[in-house]
Coordinates of C-alpha atoms in Angstrom, one line a residue:
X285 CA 3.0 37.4 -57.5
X286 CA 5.0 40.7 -56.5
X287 CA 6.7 40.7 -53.6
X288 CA 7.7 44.0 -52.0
X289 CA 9.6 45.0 -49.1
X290 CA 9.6 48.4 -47.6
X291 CA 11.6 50.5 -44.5
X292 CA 9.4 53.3 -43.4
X293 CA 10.6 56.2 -41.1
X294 CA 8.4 57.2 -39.0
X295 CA 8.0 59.0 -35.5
X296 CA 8.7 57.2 -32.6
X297 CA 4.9 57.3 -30.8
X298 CA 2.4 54.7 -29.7
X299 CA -0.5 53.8 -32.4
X300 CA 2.2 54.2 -34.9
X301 CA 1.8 50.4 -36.1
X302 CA -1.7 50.2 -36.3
X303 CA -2.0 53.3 -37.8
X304 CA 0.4 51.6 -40.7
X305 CA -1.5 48.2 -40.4
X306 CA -4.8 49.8 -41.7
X307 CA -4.0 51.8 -44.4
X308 CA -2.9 48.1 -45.8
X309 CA -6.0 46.9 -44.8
X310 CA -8.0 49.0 -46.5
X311 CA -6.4 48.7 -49.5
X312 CA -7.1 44.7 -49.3
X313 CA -3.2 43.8 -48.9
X314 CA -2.3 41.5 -46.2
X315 CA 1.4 42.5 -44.4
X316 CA 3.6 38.9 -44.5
X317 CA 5.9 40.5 -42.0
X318 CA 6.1 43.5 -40.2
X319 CA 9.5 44.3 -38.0
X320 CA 10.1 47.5 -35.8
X321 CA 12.5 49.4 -34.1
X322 CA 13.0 52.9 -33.0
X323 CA 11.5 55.7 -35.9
X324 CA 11.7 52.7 -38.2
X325 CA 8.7 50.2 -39.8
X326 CA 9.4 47.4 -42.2
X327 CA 7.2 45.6 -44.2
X328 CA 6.8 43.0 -46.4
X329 CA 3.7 42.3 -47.9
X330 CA 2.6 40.1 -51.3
X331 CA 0.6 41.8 -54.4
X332 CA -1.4 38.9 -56.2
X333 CA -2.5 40.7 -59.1
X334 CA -2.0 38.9 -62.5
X335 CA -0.5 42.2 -64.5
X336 CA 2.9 43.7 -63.0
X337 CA 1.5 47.4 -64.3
X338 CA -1.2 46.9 -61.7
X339 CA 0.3 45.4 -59.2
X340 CA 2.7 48.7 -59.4
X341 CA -0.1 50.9 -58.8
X342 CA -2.0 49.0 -55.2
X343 CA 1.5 49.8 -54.3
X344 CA 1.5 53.7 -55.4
X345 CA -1.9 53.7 -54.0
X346 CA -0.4 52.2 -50.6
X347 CA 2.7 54.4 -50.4
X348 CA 0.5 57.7 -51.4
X349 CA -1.9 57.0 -48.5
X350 CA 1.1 56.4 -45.9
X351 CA 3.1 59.6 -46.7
X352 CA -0.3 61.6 -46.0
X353 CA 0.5 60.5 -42.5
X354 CA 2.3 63.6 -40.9
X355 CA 4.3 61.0 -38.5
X356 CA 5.5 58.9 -41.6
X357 CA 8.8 61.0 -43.4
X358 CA 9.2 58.7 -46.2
X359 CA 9.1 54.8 -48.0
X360 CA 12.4 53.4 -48.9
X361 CA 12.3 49.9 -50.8
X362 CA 15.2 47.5 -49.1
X363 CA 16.2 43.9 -50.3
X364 CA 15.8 42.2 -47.0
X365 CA 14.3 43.0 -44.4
X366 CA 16.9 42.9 -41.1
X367 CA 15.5 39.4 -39.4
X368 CA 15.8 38.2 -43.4
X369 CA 19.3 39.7 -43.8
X370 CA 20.4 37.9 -40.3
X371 CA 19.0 34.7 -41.0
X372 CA 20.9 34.8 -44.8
X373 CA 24.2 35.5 -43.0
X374 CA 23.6 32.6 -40.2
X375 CA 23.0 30.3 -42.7
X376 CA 25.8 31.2 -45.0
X377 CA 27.8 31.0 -41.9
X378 CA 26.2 27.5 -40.9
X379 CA 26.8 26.2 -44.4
X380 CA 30.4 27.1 -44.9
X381 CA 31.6 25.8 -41.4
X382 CA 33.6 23.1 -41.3
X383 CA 31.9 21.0 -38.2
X384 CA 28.4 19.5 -38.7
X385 CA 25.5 21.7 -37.6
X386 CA 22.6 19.9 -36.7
X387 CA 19.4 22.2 -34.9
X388 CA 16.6 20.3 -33.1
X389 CA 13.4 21.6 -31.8
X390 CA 12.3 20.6 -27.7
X391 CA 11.0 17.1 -29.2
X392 CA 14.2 16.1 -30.7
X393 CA 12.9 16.9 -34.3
X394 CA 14.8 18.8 -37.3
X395 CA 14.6 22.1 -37.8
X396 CA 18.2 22.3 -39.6
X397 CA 21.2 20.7 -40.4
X398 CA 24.3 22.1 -42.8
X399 CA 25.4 20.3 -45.7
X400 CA 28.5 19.1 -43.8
X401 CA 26.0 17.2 -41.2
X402 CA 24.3 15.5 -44.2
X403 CA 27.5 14.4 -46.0
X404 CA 28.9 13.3 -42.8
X405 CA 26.1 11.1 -41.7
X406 CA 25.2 10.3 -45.7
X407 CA 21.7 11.4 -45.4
X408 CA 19.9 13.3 -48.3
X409 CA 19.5 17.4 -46.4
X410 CA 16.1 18.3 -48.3
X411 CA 14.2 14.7 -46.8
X412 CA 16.1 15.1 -43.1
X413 CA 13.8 18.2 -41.6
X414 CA 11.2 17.0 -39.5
X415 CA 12.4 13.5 -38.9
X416 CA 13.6 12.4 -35.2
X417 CA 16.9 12.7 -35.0
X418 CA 17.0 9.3 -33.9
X419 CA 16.1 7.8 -37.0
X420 CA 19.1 9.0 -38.6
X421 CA 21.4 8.1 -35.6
X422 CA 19.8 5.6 -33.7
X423 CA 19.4 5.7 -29.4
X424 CA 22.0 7.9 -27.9
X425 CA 22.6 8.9 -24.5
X426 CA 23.8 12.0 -25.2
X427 CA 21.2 13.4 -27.8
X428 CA 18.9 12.1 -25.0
X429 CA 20.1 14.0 -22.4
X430 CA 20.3 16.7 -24.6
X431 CA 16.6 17.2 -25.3
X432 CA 16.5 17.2 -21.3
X433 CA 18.9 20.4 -20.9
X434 CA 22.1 18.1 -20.4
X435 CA 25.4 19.3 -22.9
X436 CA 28.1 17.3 -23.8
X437 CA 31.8 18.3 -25.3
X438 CA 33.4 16.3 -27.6
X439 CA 32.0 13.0 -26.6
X440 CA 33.3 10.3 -29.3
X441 CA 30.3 8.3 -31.4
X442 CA 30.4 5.4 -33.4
X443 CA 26.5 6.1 -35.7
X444 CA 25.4 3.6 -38.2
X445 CA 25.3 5.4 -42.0
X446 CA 24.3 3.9 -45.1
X447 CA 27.8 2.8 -45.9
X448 CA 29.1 1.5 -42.5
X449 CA 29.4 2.5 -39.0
X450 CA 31.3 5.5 -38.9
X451 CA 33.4 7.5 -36.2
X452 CA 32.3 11.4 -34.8
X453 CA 33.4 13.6 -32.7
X454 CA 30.4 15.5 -31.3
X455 CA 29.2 18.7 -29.2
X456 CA 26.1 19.7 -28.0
X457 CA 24.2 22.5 -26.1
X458 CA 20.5 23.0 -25.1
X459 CA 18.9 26.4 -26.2
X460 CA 16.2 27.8 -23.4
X461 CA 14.5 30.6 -23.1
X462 CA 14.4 33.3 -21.3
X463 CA 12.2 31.0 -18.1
X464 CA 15.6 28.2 -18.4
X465 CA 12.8 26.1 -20.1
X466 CA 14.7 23.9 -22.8
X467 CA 13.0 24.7 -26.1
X468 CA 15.4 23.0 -28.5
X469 CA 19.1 22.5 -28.8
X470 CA 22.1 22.5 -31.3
X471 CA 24.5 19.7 -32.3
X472 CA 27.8 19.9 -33.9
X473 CA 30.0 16.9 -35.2
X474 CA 32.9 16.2 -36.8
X475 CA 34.6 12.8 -38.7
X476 CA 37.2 11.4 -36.0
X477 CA 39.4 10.8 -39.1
X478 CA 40.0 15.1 -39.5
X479 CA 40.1 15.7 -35.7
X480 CA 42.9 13.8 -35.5
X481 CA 44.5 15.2 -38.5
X482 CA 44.0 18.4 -37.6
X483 CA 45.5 17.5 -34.1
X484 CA 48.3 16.4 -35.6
X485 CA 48.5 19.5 -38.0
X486 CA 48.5 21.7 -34.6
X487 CA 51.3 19.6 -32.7
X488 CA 53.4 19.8 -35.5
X489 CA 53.4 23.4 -36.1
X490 CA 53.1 24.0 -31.7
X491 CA 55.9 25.9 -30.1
X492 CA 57.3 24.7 -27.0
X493 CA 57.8 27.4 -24.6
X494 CA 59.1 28.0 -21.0
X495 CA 55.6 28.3 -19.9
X496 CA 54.9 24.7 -21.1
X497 CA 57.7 23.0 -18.9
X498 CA 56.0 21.2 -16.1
X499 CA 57.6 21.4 -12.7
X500 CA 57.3 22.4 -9.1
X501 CA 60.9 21.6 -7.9
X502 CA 63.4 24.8 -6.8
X503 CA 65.7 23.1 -8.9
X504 CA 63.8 23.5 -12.5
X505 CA 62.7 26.8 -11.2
X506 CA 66.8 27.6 -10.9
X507 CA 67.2 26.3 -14.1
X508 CA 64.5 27.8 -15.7
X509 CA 65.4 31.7 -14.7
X510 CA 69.3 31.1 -16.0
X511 CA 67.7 29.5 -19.2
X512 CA 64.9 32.6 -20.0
X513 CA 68.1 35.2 -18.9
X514 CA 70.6 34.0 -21.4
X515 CA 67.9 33.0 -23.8
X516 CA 67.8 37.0 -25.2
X517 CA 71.4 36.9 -26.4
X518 CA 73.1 35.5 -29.0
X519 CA 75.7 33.4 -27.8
X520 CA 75.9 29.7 -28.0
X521 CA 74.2 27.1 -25.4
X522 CA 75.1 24.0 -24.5
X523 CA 72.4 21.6 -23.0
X524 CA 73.5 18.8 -21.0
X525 CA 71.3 16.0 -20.0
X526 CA 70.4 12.1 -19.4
X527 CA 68.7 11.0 -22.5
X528 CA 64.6 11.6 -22.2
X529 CA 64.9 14.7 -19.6
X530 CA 63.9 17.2 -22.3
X531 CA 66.5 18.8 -24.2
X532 CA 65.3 19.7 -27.6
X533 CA 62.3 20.8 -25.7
X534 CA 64.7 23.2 -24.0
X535 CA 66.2 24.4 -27.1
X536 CA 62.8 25.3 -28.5
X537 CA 61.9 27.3 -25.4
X538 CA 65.5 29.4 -25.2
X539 CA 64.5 29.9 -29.1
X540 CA 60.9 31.4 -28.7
X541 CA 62.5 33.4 -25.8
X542 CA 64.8 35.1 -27.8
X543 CA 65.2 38.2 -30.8
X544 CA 65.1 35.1 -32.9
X545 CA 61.6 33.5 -32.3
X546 CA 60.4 34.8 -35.8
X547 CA 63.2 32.6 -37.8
X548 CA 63.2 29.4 -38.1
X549 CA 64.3 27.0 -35.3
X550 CA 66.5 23.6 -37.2
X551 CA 66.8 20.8 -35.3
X552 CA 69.4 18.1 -36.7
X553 CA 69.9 14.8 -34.5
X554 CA 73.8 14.1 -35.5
X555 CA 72.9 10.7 -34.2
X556 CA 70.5 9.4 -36.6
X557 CA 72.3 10.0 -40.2
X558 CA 75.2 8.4 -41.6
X559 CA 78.4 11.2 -42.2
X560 CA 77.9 11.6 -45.5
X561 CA 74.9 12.7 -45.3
X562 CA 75.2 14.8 -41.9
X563 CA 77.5 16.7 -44.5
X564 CA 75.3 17.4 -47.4
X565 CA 72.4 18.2 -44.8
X566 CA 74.5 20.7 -42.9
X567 CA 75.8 22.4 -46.1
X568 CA 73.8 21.3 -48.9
X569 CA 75.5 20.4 -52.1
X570 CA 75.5 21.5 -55.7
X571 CA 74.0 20.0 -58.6
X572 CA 75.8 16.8 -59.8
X573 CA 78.0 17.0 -56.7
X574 CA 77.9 13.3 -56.5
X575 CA 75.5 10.8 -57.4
X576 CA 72.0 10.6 -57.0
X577 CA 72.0 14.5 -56.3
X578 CA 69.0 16.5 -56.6
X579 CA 68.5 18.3 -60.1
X580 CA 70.0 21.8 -58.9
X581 CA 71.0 21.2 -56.0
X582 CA 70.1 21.6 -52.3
X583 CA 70.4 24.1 -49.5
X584 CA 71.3 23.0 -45.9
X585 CA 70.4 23.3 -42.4
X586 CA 72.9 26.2 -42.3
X587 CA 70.8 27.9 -44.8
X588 CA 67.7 27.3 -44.0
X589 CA 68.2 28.4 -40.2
X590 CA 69.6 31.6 -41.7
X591 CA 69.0 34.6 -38.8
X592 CA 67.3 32.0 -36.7
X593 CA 68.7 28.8 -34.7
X594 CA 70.4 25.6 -35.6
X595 CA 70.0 23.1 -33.0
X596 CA 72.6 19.8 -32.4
X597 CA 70.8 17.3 -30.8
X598 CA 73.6 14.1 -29.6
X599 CA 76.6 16.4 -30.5
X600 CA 78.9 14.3 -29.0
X601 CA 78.1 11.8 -32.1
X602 CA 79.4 14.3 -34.6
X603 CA 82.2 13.0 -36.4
X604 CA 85.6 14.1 -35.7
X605 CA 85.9 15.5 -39.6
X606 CA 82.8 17.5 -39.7
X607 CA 83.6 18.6 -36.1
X608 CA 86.5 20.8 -38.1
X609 CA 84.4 21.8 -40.6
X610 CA 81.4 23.1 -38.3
X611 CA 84.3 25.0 -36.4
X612 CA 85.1 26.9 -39.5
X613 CA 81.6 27.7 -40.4
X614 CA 81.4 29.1 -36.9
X615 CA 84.5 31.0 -36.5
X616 CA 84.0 32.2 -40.5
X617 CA 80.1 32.7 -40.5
X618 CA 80.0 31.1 -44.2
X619 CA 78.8 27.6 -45.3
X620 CA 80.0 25.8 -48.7
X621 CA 78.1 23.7 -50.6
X622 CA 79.3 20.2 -51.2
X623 CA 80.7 20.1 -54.7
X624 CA 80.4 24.5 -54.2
X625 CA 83.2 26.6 -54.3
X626 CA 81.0 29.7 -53.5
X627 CA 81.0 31.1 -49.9
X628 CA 77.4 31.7 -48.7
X629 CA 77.5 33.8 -45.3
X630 CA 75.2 32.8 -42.6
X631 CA 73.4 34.2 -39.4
X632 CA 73.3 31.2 -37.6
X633 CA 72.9 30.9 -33.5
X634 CA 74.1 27.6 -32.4
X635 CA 72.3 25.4 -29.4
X636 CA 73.5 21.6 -28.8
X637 CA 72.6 19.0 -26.6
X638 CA 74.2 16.0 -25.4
X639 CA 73.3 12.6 -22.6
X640 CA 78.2 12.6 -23.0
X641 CA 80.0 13.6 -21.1
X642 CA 82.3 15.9 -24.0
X643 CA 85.2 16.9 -21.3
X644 CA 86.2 12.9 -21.3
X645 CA 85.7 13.0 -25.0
X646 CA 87.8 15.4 -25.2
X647 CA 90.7 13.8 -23.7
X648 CA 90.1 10.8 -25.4
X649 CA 90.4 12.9 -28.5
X650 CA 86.6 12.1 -29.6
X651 CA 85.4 15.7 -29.5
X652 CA 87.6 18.8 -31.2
X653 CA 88.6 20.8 -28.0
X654 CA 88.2 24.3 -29.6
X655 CA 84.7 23.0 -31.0
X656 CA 83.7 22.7 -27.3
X657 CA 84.9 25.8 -26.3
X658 CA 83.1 27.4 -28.8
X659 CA 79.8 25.5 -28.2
X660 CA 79.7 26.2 -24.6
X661 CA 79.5 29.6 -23.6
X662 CA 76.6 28.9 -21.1
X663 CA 76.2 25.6 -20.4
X664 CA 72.8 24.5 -18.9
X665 CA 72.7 20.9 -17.3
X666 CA 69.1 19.0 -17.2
X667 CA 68.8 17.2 -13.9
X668 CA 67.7 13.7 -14.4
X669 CA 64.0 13.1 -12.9
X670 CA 65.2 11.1 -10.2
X671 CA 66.9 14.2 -8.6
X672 CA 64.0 16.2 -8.7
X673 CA 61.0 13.4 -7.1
X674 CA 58.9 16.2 -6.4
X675 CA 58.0 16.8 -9.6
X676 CA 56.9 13.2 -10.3
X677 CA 53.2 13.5 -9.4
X678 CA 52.5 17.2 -11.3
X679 CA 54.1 15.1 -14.4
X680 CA 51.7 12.1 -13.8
X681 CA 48.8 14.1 -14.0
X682 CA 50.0 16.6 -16.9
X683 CA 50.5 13.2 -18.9
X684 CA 47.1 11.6 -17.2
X685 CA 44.9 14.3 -18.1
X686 CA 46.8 14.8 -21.9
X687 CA 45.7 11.1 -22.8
X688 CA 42.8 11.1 -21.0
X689 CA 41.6 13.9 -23.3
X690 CA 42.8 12.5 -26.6
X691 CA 41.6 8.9 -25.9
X692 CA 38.2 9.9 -24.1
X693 CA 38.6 7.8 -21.0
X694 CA 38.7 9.3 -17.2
X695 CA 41.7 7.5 -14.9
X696 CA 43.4 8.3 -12.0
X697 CA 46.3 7.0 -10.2
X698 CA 45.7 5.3 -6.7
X699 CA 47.7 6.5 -4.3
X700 CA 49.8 3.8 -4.1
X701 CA 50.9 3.7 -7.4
X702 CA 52.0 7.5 -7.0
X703 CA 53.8 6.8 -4.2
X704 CA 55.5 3.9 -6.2
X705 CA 55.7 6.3 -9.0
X706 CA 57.4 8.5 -7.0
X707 CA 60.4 6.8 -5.5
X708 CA 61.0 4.7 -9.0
X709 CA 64.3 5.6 -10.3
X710 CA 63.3 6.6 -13.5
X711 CA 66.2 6.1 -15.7
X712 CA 64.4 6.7 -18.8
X713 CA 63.6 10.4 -17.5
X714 CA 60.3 12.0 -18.5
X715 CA 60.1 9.9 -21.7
X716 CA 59.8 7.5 -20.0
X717 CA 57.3 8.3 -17.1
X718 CA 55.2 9.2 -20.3
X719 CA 55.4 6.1 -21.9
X720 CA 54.7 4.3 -18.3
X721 CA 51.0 6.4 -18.3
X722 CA 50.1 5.8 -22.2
X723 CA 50.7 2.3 -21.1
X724 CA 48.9 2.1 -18.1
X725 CA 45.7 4.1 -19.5
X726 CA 45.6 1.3 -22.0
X727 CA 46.3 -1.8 -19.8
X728 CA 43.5 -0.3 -17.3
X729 CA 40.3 -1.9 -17.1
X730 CA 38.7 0.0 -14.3
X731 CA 39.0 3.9 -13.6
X732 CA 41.8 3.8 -11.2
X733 CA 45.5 3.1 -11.9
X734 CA 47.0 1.1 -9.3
X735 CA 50.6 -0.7 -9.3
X736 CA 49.6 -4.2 -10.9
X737 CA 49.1 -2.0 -13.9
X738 CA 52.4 0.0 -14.3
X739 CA 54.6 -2.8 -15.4
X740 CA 57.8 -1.8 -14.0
X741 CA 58.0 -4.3 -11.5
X742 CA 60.6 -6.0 -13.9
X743 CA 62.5 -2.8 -14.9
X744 CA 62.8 -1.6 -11.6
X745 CA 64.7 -5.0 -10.4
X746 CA 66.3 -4.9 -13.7
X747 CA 67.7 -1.2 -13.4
X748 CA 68.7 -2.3 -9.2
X749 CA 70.6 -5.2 -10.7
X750 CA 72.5 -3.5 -13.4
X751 CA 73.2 -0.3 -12.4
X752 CA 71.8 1.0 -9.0
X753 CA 73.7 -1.5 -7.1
X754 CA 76.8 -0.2 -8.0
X755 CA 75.9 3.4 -7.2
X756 CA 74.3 2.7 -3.9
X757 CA 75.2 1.1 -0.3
X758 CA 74.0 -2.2 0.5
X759 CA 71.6 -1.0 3.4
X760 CA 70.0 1.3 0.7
X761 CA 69.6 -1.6 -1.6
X762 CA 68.1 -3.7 0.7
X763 CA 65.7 -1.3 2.0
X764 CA 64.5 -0.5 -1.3
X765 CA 63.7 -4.4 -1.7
X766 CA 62.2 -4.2 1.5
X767 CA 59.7 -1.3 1.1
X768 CA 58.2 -2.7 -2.3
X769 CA 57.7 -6.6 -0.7
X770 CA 55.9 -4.8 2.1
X771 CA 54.0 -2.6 -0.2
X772 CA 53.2 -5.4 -2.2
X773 CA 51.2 -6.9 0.8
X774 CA 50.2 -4.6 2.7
X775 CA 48.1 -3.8 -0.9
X776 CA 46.8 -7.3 -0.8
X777 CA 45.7 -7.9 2.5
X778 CA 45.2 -3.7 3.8
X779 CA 46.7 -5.0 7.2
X780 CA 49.7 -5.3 9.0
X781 CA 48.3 -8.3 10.6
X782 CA 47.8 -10.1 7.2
X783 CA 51.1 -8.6 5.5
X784 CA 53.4 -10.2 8.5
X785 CA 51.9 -13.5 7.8
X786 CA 52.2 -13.3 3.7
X787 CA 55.9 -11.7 4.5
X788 CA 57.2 -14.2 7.4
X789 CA 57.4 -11.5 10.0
X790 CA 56.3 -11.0 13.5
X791 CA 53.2 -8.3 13.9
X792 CA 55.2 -5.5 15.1
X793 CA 58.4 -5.7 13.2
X794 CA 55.6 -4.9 10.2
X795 CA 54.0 -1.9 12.1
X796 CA 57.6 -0.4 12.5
X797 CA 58.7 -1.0 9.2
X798 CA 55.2 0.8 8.2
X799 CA 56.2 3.8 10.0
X800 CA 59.5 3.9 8.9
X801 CA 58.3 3.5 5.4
X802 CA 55.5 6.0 5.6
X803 CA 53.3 3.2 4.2
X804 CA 50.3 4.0 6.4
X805 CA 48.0 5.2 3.4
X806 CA 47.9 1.4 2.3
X807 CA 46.5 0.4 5.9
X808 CA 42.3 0.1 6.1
X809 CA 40.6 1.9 8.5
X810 CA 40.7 -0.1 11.2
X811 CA 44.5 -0.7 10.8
X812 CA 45.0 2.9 10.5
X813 CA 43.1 3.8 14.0
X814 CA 46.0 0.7 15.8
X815 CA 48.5 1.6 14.1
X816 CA 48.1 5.6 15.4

């Protein structure tokens, strides 16, 4: 069997195809495929004859007969024709994707699925077209729903496979024509085990930027605008800050805002290592420079944030002997190795943070007074979250709809628990009020996020007790305690009826304290309409 495919240019009149069509016919030849657009005709069509030679010549005879046609201005063998040529590409494409492609028809049958989709669900690709789709992953909503015109994004799926039960991540979108009747649909999945991998692979390489911060306060806005104006220049920042309020984050934004967003940024936390080794990781050492060195040696931070930014995360824990020896790198712009003798200059911009306060340091002669000076040309001080309560419930819901998203799971917060969220003191800053969502999300059996849930019942008399009593008056104390045992049951019993007998107080002392509290959102309806 021959087969031949053909692109004939013809004028662009009606009877044209027909015209074409017969001279086939009468040759006995039956067209496997005609396509058409404007002054164009191609054909494919088979030539059964045993003998190639005369095969050749039906075809001479076909060709000859066509270009007798006045409207037909020549025959031009092609490869493909342009549906063929399409579909080769769309499945090359389909095939070498990384995602699972699955295609179904209206009734939830096969039409195609990728090679990926077949190693992921461990099925053998020829045998798979035709079958259900359910026999390969059993009853599922989704796929249901699907077949009914109903997508779905990234739903998570745990589907049964010859060698276990096994974790996706899957997408899917009905196809309809052009009367929005469904007539199939297409499926994409993905192993749970490389989503997350390749979420990880993103966060780790994601810069943090201005536009990232999260706030609403005029305070952060303040802050902010100094932070992106001296971010352009050169000279060196000093970021000051309760611990958890965000201060590498900082760093990294002032870096990506400035000449030097290109270069690397080098965080080094002089907290966490031991000062020998802060040393040899500032300036890296030569070979055999002491024991256990690497073959060859090792650059530092110094050089490897060359023309970019070094940042010093807990500064203030820098000891008092490399203190002298970052000074000189500074004031010299060159680094030696440990073990070195050679001077390697470097281009070096300098941001550091600190939760100390280095002035005291200073005159407690923990912290190199010239060091400070030349740390702190602009100094930029992080207010701690409990200064800025307006930005509280923006954060909760930046953090609620982050793990909702990763974990697949819809909360909310009541609004009791953001007004409890709101006036909590927060001494762990942002990390913190993180930490208190992750927790919650996971603690939460319903879909809403109430008080019982939050777990800082404890911490929050813990922190009054320690520390807050100190720094505050007596009335303010009080007060506190106060609003959070009438909070408690006015959640409980939705009255100020019931609360004043749980609490021990008379009726309207309760509805005064409501007021005064701004508590009325905990009330039920028919509260609400006495108390007003």
């Amino acid at each position: 069997m021959t087969v031949i495919r053909w692109m004939l240019k013809t004028s662009d009149r009606i009877g044209m195809i027909q015209e074409v069509a017969q001279v086939f016919s009468h040759e006995g030849v039956s067209i496997k495929s005609m396509e058409v657009s404007t002054g164009q005709i191609f054909i494919k069509f088979y030539l059964d004859g045993d003998l190639l030679d005369d095969n050749n010549k039906i075809a001479d005879s076909i060709k000859r007969e066509l270009l007798h046609h006045s409207d037909i201005h020549g025959i031009t063998n092609i490869a493909l024709q342009p549906y063929e040529q399409r579909e080769k590409e769309l499945q090359t494409v389909l095939e070498f994707a990384n995602d699972g492609i699955i295609g179904l028809d209206s009734e939830g049958l096969i039409r195609y699925i990728n090679s990926t989709a077949a190693q992921l669900l461990r099925i053998d690709k020829s045998t798979s077209v035709g079958n259900d789709i359910t026999q390969i992953i059993g009853s599922n909503m989704y796929f249901s729903g699907l077949l009914l015109g109903k997508s779905f994004d990234n739903q998570q799926m745990l589907i049964a496979t010859p060698r276990g039960t096994l974790h996706y991540l899957c997408s899917g979108q009905p196809i309809r024509d052009e009367n929005n009747q469904v007539v199939g649909s297409v499926a994409t999945l993905k192993s749970m085990k490389s989503a997350k991998q390749l979420v990880k692979s993103i966060m780790k390489n994601q810069k943090f930027e201005f536009d990232n911060i999260i706030y609403v306060s005029s305070t952060m806005k303040q802050l902010i605008n100094i932070a992106q104006r001296v971010a352009v220049n050169n000279c060196s920042i000093l970021i000051g800050g309760e611990s958890g309020t965000g201060k590498e984050m900082f760093a990294q934004a002032i870096h990506h805002a400035s000449t030097r967003c290109l270069k690397p940024f080098v965080p080094i936390n002089c907290a966490a290592l031991p000062e020998a080794l802060l040393e040899s990781e500032l300036f890296g050492y030569e070979d055999g420079s002491f024991s256990g060195a690497k073959k060859g040696g090792k650059r530092g931070l110094f050089e490897a944030a060359h023309n970019g930014t070094l940042f010093f995360d807990e500064i203030g824990e820098l000891p008092l002997a490399l203190q002298g020896k970052l000074l000189r790198v500074l004031q010299e712009g060159v680094v030696r190795r440990v073990g070195g003798t050679q001077e390697i200059p470097i281009d070096v911009r300098i941001l550091a943070a600190t939760n100390r306060n280095l002035e005291e340091m200073i005159l407690k002669k923990q912290f190199r007074q010239d060091l400070y000076y030349r740390i702190n040309v602009i100094p930029i001080q992080i207010p701690p979250l409990r200064q800025r309560p307006e930005d509280i419930p923006i954060l909760l819901q930046h953090f609620r709809a982050k793990y909702c998203t990763e974990l697949n799971r819809q909360f909310d917060f009541s609004p009791a628990a953001i007004e409890f969220l709101t006036h909590y003191e927060w001494p762990g800053n942002v990390r913190e009020l993180q930490n208190v969502v992750l927790r919650a999300i996971h603690l939460t059996l319903g879909k809403e996020i109430d008080i019982s849930d939050l777990l800082l019942h404890n911490e929050l008399a813990f922190n009054e007790t320690r520390s807050d009593v100190r720094e505050k008056s007596l009335k303010q104390v009080i007060d506190h305690t106060e609003r959070l045992i009438l909070e408690k049951a006015l959640k409980k019993h939705g009255s100020a009826r019931g609360a004043a007998r749980d609490i021990g107080l008379s009726h309207t002392a309760v509805l005064t304290k409501i007021r005064r509290y701004g508590l009325e959102y905990l009330l039920n309806s028919n509260s609400s309409k006495i108390l007003k």
